[in-house]
Coordinates of C-alpha atoms and ligand atoms in Angstrom, one line a residue:
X1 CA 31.4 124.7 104.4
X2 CA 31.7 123.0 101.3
X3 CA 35.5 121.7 100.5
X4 CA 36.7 122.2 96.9
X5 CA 37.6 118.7 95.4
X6 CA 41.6 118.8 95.2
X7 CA 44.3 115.8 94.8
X8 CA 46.9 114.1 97.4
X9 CA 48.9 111.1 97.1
X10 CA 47.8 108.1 98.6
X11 CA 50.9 105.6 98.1
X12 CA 54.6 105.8 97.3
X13 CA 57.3 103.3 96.1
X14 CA 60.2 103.4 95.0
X15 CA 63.0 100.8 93.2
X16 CA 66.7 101.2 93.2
X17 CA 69.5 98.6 91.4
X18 CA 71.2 96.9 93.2
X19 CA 74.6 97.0 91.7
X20 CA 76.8 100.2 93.7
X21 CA 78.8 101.8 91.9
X22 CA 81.6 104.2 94.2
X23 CA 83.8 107.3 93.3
X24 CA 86.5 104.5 94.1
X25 CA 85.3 102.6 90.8
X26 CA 84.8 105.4 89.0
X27 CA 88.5 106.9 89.5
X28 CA 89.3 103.4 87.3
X29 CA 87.5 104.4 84.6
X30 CA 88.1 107.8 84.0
X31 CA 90.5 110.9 85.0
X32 CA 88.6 111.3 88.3
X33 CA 89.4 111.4 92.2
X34 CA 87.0 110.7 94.8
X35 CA 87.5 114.1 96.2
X36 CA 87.0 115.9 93.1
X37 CA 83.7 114.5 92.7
X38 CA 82.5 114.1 96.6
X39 CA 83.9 118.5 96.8
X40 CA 82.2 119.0 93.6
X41 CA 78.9 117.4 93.6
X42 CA 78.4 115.8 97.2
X43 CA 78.0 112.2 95.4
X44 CA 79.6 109.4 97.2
X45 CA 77.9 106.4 95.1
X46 CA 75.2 105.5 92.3
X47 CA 73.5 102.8 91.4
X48 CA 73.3 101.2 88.3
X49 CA 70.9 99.0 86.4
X50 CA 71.7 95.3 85.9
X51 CA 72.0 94.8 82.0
X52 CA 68.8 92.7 81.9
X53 CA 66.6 96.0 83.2
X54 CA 65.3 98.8 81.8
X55 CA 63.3 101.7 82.3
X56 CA 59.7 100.3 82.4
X57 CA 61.3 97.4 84.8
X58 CA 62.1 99.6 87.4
X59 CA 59.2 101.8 87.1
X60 CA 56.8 98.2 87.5
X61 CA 58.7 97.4 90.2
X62 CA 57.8 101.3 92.1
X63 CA 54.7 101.2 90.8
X64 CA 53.7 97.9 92.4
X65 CA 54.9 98.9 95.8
X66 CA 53.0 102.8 96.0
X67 CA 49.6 100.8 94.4
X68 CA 50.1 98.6 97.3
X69 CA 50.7 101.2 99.9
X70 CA 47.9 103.2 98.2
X71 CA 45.6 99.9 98.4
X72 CA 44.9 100.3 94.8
X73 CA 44.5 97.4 92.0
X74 CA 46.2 98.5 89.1
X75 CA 42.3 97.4 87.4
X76 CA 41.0 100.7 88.8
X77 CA 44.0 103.2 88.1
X78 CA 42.5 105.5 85.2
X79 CA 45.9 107.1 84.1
X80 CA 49.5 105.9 84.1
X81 CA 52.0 108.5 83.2
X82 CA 55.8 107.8 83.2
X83 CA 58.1 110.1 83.4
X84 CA 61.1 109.4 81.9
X85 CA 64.1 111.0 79.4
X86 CA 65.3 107.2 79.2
X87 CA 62.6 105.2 77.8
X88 CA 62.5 101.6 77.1
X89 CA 62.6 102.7 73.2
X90 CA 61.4 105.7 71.3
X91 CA 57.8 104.3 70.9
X92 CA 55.8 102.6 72.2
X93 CA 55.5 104.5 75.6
X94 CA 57.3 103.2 78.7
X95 CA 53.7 103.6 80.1
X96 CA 52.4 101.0 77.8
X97 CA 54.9 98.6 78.6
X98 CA 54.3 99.3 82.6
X99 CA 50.0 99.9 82.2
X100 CA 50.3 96.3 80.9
X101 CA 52.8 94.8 82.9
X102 CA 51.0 96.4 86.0
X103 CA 47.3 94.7 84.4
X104 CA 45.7 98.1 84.4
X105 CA 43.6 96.9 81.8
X106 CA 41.2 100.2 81.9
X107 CA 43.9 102.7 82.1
X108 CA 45.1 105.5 79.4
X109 CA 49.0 105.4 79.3
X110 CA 51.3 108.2 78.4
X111 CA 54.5 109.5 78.7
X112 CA 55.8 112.6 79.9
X113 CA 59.4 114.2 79.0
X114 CA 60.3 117.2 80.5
X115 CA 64.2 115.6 81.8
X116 CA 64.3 115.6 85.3
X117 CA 61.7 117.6 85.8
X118 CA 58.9 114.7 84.3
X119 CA 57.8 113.1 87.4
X120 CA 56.8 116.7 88.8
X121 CA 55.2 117.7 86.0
X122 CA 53.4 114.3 85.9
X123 CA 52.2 115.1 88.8
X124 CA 50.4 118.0 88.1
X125 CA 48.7 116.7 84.8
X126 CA 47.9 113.7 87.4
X127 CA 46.4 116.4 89.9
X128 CA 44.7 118.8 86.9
X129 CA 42.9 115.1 85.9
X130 CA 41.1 114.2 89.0
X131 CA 40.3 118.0 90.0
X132 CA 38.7 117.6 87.0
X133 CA 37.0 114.5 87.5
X134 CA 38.5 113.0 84.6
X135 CA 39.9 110.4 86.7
X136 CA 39.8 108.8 90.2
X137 CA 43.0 107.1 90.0
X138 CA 46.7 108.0 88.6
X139 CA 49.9 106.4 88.7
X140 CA 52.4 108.7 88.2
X141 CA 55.8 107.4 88.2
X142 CA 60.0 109.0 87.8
X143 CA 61.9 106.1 86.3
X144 CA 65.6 107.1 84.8
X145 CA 68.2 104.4 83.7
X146 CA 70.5 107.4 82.6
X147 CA 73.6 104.3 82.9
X148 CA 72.3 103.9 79.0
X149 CA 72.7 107.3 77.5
X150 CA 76.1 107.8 79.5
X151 CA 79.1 108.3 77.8
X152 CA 81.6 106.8 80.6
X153 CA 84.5 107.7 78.9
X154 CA 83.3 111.3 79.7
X155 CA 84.3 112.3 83.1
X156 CA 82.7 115.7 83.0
X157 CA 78.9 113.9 83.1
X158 CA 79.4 109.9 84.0
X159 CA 80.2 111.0 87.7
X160 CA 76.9 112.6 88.0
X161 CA 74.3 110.5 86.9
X162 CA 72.6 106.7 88.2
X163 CA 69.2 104.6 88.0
X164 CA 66.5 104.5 89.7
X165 CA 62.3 104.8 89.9
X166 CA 60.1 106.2 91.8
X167 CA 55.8 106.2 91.7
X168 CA 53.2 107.6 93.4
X169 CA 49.1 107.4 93.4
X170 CA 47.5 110.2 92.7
X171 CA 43.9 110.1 94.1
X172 CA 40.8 113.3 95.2
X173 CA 41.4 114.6 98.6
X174 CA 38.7 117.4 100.0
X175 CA 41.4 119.7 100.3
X176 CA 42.6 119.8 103.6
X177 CA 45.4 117.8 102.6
X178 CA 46.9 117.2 99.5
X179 CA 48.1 119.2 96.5
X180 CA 48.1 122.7 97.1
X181 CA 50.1 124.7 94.5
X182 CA 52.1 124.0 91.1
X183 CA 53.8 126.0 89.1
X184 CA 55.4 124.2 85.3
X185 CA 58.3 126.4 83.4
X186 CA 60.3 126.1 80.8
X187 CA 63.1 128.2 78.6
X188 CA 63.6 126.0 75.2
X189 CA 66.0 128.8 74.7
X190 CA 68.4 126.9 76.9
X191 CA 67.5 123.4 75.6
X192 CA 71.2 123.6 73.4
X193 CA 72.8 123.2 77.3
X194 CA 71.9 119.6 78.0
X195 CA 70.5 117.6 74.9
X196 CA 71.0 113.7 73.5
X197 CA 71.3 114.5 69.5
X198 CA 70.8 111.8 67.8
X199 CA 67.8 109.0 67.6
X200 CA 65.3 110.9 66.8
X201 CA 64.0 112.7 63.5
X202 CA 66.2 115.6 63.5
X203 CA 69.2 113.8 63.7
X204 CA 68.5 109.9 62.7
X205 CA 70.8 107.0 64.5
X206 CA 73.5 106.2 62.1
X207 CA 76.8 105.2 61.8
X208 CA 78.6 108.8 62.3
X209 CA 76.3 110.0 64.8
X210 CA 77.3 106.2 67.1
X211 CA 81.4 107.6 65.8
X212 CA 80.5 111.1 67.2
X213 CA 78.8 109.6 70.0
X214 CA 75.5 111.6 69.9
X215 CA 73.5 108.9 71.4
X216 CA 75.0 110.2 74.3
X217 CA 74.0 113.1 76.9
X218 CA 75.7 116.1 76.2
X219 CA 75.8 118.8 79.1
X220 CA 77.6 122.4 79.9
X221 CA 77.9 121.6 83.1
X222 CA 78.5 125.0 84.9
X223 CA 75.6 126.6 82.8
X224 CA 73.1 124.1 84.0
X225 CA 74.5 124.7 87.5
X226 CA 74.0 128.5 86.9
X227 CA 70.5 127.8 85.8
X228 CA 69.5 125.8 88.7
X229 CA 70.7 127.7 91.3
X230 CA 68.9 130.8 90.3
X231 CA 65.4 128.8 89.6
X232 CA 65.2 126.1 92.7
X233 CA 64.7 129.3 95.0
X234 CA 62.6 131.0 92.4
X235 CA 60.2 128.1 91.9
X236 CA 59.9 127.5 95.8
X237 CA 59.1 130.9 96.3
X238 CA 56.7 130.8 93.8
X239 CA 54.1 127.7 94.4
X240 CA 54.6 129.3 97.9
X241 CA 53.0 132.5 96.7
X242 CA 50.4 130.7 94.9
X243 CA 49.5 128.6 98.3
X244 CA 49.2 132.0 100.0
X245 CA 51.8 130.4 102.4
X246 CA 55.4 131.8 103.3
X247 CA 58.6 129.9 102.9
X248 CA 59.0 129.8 106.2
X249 CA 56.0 127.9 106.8
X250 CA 57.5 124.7 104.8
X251 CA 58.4 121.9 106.9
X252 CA 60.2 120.2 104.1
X253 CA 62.0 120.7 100.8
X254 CA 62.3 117.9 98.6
X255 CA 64.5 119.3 96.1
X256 CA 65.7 117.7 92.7
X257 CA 69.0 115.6 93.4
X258 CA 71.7 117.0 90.8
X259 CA 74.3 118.5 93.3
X260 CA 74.8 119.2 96.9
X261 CA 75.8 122.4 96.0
X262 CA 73.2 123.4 94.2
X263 CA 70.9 122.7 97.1
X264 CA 72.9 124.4 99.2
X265 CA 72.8 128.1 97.0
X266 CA 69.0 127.6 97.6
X267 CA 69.2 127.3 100.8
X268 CA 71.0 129.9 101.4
X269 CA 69.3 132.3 98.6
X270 CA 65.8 131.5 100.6
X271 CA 67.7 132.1 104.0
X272 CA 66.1 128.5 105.3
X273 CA 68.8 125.9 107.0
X274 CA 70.0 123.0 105.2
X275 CA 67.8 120.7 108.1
X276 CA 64.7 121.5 106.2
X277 CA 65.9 120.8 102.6
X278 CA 65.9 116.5 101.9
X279 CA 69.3 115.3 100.8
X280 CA 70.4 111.8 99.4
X281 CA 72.3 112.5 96.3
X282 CA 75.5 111.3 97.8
X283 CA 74.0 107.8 97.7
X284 CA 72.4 107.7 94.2
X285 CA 73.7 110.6 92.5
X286 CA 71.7 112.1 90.0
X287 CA 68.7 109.6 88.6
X288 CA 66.8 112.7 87.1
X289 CA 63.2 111.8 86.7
X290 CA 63.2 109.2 89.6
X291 CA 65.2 111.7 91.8
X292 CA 62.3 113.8 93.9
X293 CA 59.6 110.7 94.2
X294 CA 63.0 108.9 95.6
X295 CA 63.6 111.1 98.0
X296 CA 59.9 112.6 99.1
X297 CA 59.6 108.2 99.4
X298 CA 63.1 108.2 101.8
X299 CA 61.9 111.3 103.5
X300 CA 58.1 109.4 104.2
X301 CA 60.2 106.0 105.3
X302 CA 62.7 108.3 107.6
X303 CA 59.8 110.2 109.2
X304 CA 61.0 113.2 108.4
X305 CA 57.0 114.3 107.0
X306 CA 54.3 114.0 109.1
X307 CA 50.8 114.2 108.9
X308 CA 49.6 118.1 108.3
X309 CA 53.4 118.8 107.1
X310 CA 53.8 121.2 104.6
X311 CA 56.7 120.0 101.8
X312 CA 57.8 121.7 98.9
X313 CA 59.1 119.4 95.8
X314 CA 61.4 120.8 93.0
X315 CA 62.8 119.7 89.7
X316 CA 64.9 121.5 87.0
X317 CA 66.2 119.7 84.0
X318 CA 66.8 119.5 80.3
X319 CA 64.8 121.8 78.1
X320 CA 65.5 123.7 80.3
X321 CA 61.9 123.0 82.6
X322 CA 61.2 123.7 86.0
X323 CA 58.3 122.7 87.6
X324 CA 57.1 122.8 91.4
X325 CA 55.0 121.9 94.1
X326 CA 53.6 122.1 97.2
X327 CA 51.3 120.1 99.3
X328 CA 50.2 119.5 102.7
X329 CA 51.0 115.7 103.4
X330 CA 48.4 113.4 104.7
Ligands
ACO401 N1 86.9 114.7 87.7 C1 87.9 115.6 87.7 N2 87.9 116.8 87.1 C2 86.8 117.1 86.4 C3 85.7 116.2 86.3 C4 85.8 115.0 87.0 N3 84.8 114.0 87.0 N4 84.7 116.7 85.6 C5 85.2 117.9 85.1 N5 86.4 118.1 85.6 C6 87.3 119.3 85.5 C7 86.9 120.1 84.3 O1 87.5 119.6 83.1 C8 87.5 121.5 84.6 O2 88.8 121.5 84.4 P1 89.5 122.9 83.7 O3 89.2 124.0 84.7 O4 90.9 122.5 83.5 O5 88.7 123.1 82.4 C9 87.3 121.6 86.2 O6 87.1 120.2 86.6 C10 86.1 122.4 86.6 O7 85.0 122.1 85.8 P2 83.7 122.9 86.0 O8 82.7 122.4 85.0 O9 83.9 124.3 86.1 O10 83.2 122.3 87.4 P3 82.0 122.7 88.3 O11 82.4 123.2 89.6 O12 81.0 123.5 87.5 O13 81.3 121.3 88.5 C11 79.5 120.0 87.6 C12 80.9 120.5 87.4 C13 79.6 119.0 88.8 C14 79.1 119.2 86.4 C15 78.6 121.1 87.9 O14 78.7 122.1 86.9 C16 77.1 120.7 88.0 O15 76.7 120.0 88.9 N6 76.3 121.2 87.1 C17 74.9 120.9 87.0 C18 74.7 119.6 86.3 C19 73.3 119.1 86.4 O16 72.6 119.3 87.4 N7 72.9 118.4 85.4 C20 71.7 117.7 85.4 C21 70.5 118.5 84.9 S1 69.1 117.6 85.1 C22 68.8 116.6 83.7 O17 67.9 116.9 83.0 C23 69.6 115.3 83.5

């Protein structure tokens, strides 16, 4: 029987700060309490970038670990794609900064911005290339420093959010493993509920928009939580369907990072126990774009995916986007 050409990922890596910073610290800062925030969101600690770094250092730094576990040279990646709402500056790409820190001398380089939701849908232009046969080999990597864009005088978002990076190499599979299903969404209609205003040609960097602090992320919290509960389960049940596999079936939900609660409403919304959905947002908090390769990387390195595994990732973000997938590891 011939096998239809499909995608699977052949290496992941992943980069973390090293500077901790704890609900403890945090309380110091702002009108906060440690319960408040661990009740509230299930975050215990982030991490947060050394001044020296930025996006495109962290996203080197994953990127050269999943090439290696891959066994790729960055010389024969065809594509890097970064995902990232925090780049290193407006233009040019953080991919250019990391295709030629990396030496991937014959790649294309690209970013993708889609909020949290960028690595995901990375991967599935990643996937959509090499079904193609447009490529053989793409780096597709998460990196956030979402420290930057804080506002920590702001208690309602600085709580939630920390750095990090995560990559992974995307190369053809004959199908048995590998990518199986995606599904991409978006609502621009809600894209008023988590935006950074100024810096860009709308609303130019200036003086008053530094006073009004519009270089800054701006969320309505409880909406965004609203949103996300009602589309994690929605978006699992969907790249199921489009698998022609039940929900059941999946061994392993690597969900986006935001909230503990929110992964909880999805887990009970899809009536599947909290075992089977991958949680480590107590220790990082919310790193957006790096969040699901950071945890499907922790979920490899704890063995909790084995070979012929079915896993199910999931992002939601700014925009608002959505975008899932499913794939049988291996
Ligand atoms: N410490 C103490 N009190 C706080 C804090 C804090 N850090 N932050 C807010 N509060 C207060 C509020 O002022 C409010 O007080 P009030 O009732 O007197 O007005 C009260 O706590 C409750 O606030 P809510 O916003 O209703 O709290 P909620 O239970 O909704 O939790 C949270 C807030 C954690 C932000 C939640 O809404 C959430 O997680 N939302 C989703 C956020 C998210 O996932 N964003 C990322 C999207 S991905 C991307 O693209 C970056």
């Amino acid at each position: 029987m011939r096998r239809h050409r499909s995608s699977k990922i052949a290496g992941l890596g992943r980069y973390v700060p090293r500077r901790v910073v704890t609900n403890a610290e945090l309380e110091r800062l702002v009108d906060t309490t440690d319960e408040w925030i661990t009740v509230r969101t299930g975050i215990k600690e982030r991490r947060v970038a050394a001044p020296e770094e930025a996006t495109s250092d962290m996203a080197v730094e994953a990127a050269q670990e999943a090439l290696e576990q891959a066994g790729v040279d960055p010389a024969e990646l065809d594509l890097v794609l970064v995902g990232t709402a925090s780049p290193d500056m407006i233009f040019p790409a953080t991919a250019c900064l990391v295709q030629e820190r990396l030496g991937a001398k014959r790649a294309g380089a690209a970013d993708v911005s889609a909020a949290c939701s960028s690595f995901v849908y990375g991967l599935a232009l990643a996937h959509a290339q090499v079904v193609a046969g447009l490529a053989e080999r793409v780096l597709v990597v998460g990196a956030d420093t979402l420290s930057r864009i804080t506002n920590w005088k702001d208690r309602s978002t600085c709580v939630l959010f920390g750095d990090s990076a995560g990559a992974a190499v995307v190369v053809p599979s004959d199908g048995q493993r590998g990518i199986l299903s995606f599904w991409l969404g978006a609502d621009g209609g809600g894209g008023p509920l988590l935006t950074l205003p100024a810096g860009g040609s709308r609303l130019p960097a200036s003086y008053e928009t530094v006073e009004r602090g519009q270089h800054y992320i701006h969320m309505n919290g409880r909406e965004v939580f609203k949103f996300a509960s009602r589309i994690i389960p929605r978006a699992i049940e969907e790249v199921c369907e489009r698998a022609g596999v039940s929900v059941a079936e999946v061994d392993l939900f690597v969900p986006h990072q935001a909230n503990v609660r929110i992964i909880q409403s999805a887990a009970e919304r899809l009536g599947q126990p909290m075992e089977k959905f991958y949680v480590n947002v107590q220790r990082y908090g919310n790193t957006s774009s790096a969040s699901v390769p950071v945890a499907l990387y922790e979920a490899v390195a704890e063995g909790r995916v084995r070979d012929g595994d079915l896993v199910a990732l999931v992002a939601f973000g700014g925009g608002l986007t959505w975008a899932s997938c499913l794939l049988r590891w291996g």
